[in-house]
PDB file of C-alpha atoms in Angstrom:
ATOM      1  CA  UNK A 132       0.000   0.000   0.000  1.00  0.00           C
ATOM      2  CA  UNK A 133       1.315   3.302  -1.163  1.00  0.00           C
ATOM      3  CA  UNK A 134      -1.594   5.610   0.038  1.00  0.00           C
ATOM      4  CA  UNK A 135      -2.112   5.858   3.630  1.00  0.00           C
ATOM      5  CA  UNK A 136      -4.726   8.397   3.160  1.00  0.00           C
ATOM      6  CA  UNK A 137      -7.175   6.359   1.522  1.00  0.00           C
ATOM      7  CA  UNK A 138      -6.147   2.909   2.726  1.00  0.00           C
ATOM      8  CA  UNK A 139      -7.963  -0.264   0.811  1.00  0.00           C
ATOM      9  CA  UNK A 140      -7.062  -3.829   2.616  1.00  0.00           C
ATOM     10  CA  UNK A 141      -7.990  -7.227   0.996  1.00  0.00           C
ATOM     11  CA  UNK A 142     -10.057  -9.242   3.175  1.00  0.00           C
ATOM     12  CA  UNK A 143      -7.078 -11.082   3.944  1.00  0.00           C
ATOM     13  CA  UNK A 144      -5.196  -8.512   4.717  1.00  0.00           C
ATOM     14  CA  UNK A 145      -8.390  -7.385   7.040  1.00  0.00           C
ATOM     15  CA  UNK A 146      -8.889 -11.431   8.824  1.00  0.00           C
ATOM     16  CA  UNK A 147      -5.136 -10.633   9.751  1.00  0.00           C
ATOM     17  CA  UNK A 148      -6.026  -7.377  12.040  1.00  0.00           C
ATOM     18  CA  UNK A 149      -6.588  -8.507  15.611  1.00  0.00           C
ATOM     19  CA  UNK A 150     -10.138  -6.993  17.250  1.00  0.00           C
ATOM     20  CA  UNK A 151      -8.027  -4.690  19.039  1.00  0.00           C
ATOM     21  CA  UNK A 152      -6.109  -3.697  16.107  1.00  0.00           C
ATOM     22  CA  UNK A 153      -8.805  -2.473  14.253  1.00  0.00           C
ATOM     23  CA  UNK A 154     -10.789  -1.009  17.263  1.00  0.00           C
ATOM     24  CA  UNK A 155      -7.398   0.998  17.774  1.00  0.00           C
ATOM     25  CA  UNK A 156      -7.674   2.143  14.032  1.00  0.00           C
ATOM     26  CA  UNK A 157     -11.697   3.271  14.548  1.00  0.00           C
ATOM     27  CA  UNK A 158     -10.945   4.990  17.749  1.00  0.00           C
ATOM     28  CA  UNK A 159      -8.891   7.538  15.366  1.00  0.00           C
ATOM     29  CA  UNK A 160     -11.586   7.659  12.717  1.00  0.00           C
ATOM     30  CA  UNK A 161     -14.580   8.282  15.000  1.00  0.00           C
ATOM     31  CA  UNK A 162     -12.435  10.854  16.641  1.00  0.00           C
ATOM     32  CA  UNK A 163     -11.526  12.924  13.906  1.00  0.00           C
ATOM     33  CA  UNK A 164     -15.086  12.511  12.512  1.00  0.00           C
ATOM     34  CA  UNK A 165     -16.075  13.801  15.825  1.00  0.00           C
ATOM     35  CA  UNK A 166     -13.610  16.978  15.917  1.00  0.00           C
ATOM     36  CA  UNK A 167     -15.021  17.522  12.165  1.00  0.00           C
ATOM     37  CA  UNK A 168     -18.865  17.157  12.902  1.00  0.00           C
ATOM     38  CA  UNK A 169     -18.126  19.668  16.438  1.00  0.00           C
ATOM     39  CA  UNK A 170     -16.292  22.569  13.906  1.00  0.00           C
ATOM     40  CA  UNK A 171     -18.902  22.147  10.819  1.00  0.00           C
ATOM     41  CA  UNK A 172     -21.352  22.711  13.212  1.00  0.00           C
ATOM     42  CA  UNK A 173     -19.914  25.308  15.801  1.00  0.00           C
ATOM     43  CA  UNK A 174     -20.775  23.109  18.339  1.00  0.00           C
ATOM     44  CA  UNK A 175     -17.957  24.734  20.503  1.00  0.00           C
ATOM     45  CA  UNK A 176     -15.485  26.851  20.462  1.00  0.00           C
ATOM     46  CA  UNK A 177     -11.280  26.890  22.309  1.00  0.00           C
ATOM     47  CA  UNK A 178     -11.203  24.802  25.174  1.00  0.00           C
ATOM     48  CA  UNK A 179     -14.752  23.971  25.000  1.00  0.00           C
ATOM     49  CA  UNK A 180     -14.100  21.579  21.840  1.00  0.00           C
ATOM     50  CA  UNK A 181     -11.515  19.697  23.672  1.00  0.00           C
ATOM     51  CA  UNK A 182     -14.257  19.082  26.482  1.00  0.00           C
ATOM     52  CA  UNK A 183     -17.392  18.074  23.535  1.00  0.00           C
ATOM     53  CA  UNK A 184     -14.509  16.040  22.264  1.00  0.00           C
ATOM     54  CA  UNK A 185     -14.078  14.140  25.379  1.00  0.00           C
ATOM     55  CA  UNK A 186     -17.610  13.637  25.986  1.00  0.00           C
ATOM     56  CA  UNK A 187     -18.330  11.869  22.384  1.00  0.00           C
ATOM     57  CA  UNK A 188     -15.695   9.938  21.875  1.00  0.00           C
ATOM     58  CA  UNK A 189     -15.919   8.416  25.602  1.00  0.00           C
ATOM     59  CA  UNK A 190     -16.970   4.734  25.746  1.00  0.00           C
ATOM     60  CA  UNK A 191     -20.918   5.730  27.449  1.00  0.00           C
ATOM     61  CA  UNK A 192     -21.082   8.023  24.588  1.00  0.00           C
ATOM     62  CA  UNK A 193     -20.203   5.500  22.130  1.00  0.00           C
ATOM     63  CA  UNK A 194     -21.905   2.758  23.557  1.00  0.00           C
ATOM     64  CA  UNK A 195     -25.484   4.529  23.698  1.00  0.00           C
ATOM     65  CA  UNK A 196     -24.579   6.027  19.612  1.00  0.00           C
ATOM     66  CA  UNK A 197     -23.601   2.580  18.329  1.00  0.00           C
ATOM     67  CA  UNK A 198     -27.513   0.919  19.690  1.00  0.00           C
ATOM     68  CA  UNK A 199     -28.528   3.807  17.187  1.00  0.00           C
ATOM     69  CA  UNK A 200     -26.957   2.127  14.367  1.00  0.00           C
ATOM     70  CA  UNK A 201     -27.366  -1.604  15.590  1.00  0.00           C
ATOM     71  CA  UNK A 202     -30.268  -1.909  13.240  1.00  0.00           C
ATOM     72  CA  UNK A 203     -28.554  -0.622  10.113  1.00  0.00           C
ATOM     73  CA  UNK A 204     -25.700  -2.957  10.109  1.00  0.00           C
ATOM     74  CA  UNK A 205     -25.309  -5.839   7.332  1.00  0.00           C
ATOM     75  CA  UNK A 206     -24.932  -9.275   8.492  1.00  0.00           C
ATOM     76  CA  UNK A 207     -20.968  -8.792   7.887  1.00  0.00           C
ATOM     77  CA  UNK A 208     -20.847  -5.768  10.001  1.00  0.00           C
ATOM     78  CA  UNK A 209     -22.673  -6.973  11.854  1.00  0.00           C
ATOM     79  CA  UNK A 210     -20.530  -9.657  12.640  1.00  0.00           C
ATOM     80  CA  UNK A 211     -17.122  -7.769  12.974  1.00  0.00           C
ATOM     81  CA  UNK A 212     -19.224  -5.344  15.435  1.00  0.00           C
ATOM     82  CA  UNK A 213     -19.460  -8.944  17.543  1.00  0.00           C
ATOM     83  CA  UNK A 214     -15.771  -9.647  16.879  1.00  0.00           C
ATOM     84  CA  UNK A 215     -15.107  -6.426  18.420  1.00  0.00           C
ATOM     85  CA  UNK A 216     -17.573  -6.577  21.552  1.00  0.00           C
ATOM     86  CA  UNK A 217     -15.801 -10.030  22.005  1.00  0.00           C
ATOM     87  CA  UNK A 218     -12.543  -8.545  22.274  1.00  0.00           C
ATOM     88  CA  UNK A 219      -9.775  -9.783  25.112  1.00  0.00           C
ATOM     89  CA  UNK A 220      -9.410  -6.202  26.916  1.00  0.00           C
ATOM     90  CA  UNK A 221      -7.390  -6.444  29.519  1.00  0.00           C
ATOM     91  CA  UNK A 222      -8.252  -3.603  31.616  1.00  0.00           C
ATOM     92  CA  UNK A 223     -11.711  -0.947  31.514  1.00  0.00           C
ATOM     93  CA  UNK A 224     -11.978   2.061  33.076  1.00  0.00           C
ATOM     94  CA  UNK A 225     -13.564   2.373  36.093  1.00  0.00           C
ATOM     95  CA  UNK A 226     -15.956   5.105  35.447  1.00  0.00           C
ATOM     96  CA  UNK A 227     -17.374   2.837  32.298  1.00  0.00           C
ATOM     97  CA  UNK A 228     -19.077  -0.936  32.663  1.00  0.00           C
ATOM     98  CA  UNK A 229     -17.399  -4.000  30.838  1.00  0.00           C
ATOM     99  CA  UNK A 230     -20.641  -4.002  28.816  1.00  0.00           C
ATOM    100  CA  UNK A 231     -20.142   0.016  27.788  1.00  0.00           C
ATOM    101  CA  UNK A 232     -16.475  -0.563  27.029  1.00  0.00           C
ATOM    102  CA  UNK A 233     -17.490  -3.658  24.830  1.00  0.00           C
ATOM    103  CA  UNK A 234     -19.618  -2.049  22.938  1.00  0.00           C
ATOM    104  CA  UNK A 235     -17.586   1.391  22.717  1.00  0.00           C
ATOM    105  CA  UNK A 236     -14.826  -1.100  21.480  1.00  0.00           C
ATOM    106  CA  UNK A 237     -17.173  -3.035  19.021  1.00  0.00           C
ATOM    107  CA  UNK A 238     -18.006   0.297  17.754  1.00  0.00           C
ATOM    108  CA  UNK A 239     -14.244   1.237  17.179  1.00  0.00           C
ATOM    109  CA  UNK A 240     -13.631  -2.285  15.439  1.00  0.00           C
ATOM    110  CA  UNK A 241     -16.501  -1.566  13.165  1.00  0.00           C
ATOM    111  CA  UNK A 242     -15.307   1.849  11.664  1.00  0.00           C
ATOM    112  CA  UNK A 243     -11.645   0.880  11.449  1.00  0.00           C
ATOM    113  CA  UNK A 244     -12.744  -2.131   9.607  1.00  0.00           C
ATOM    114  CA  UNK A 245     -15.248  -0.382   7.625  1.00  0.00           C
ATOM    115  CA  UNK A 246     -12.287   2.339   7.329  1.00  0.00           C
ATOM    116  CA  UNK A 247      -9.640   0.104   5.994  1.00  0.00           C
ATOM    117  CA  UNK A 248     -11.747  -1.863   3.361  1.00  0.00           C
ATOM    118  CA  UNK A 249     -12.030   1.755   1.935  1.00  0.00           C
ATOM    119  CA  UNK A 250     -15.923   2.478   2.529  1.00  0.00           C
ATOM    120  CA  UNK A 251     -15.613   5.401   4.033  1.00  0.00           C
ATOM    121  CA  UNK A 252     -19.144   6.321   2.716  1.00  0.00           C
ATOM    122  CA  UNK A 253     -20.548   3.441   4.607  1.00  0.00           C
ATOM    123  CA  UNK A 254     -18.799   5.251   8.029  1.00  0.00           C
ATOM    124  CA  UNK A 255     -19.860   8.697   7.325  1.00  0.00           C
ATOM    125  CA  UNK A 256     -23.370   7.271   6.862  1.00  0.00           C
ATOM    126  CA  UNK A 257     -23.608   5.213  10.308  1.00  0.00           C
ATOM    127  CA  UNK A 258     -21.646   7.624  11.844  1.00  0.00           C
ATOM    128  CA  UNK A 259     -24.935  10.486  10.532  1.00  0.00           C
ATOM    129  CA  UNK A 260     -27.295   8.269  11.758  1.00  0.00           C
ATOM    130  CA  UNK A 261     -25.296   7.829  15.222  1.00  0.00           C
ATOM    131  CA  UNK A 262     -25.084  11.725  15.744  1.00  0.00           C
ATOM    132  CA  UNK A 263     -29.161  12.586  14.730  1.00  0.00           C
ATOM    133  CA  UNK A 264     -30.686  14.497  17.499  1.00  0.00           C
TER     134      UNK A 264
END
């Protein structure tokens, strides 16, 4: 792969990514789509983006958006959503339950998959339907 900007992994290239690997890889993605959804919409301004930031991409936060999108997923999203909720993690925060983290996690797993196959219209889509007032 040349292009790290617009990344495209074979499936077997994708099977090779642990859980946590890709969850690690959608925790970047949701953040930055995060940062881009507070700016477009002036959501917050100086130090009060850093806080939005914090409260969106935390694992309650992400665990109550992702039930939003539960519905929409394909059976094969679906499925590497469960790959990611099953995920060996060795420690959670203590604010957060195992359940939350597992599916903030399963969430994370699910856009950096989704990410790295290259359908990053598929992500902007969920991620729409996740932030809908």
């Amino acid at each position: 792969m040349e292009n790290y900007f617009a990344p495209v992994l074979t499936d077997d290239q994708l099977r090779s990514i642990s859980s946590i690997g890709l969850a690690h890889m959608g925790d970047a993605v949701f953040e930055i789509l995060v940062r881009t959804w507070l700016c477009a919409h002036g959501k917050a301004t100086g130090k009060g983006l850093h806080q939005a930031t914090i409260h969106l991409v935390c694992a309650e936060s992400q665990a109550e958006k992702a039930e939003r999108i539960l519905p929409l997923l394909t059976e094969e999203e679906l499925s590497v959503f469960k790959r990611g909720r099953n995920a060996q993690v060795r420690t959670v925060p203590g604010h957060v339950s195992r359940a939350q983290y597992g599916e903030a996690t399963a969430l994370e797993a699910l856009f950096g998959w989704l990410y790295l196959k290259g359908r990053k219209e598929r992500v902007n889509e969920l991620f729409c339907k996740m932030m809908e007032e």
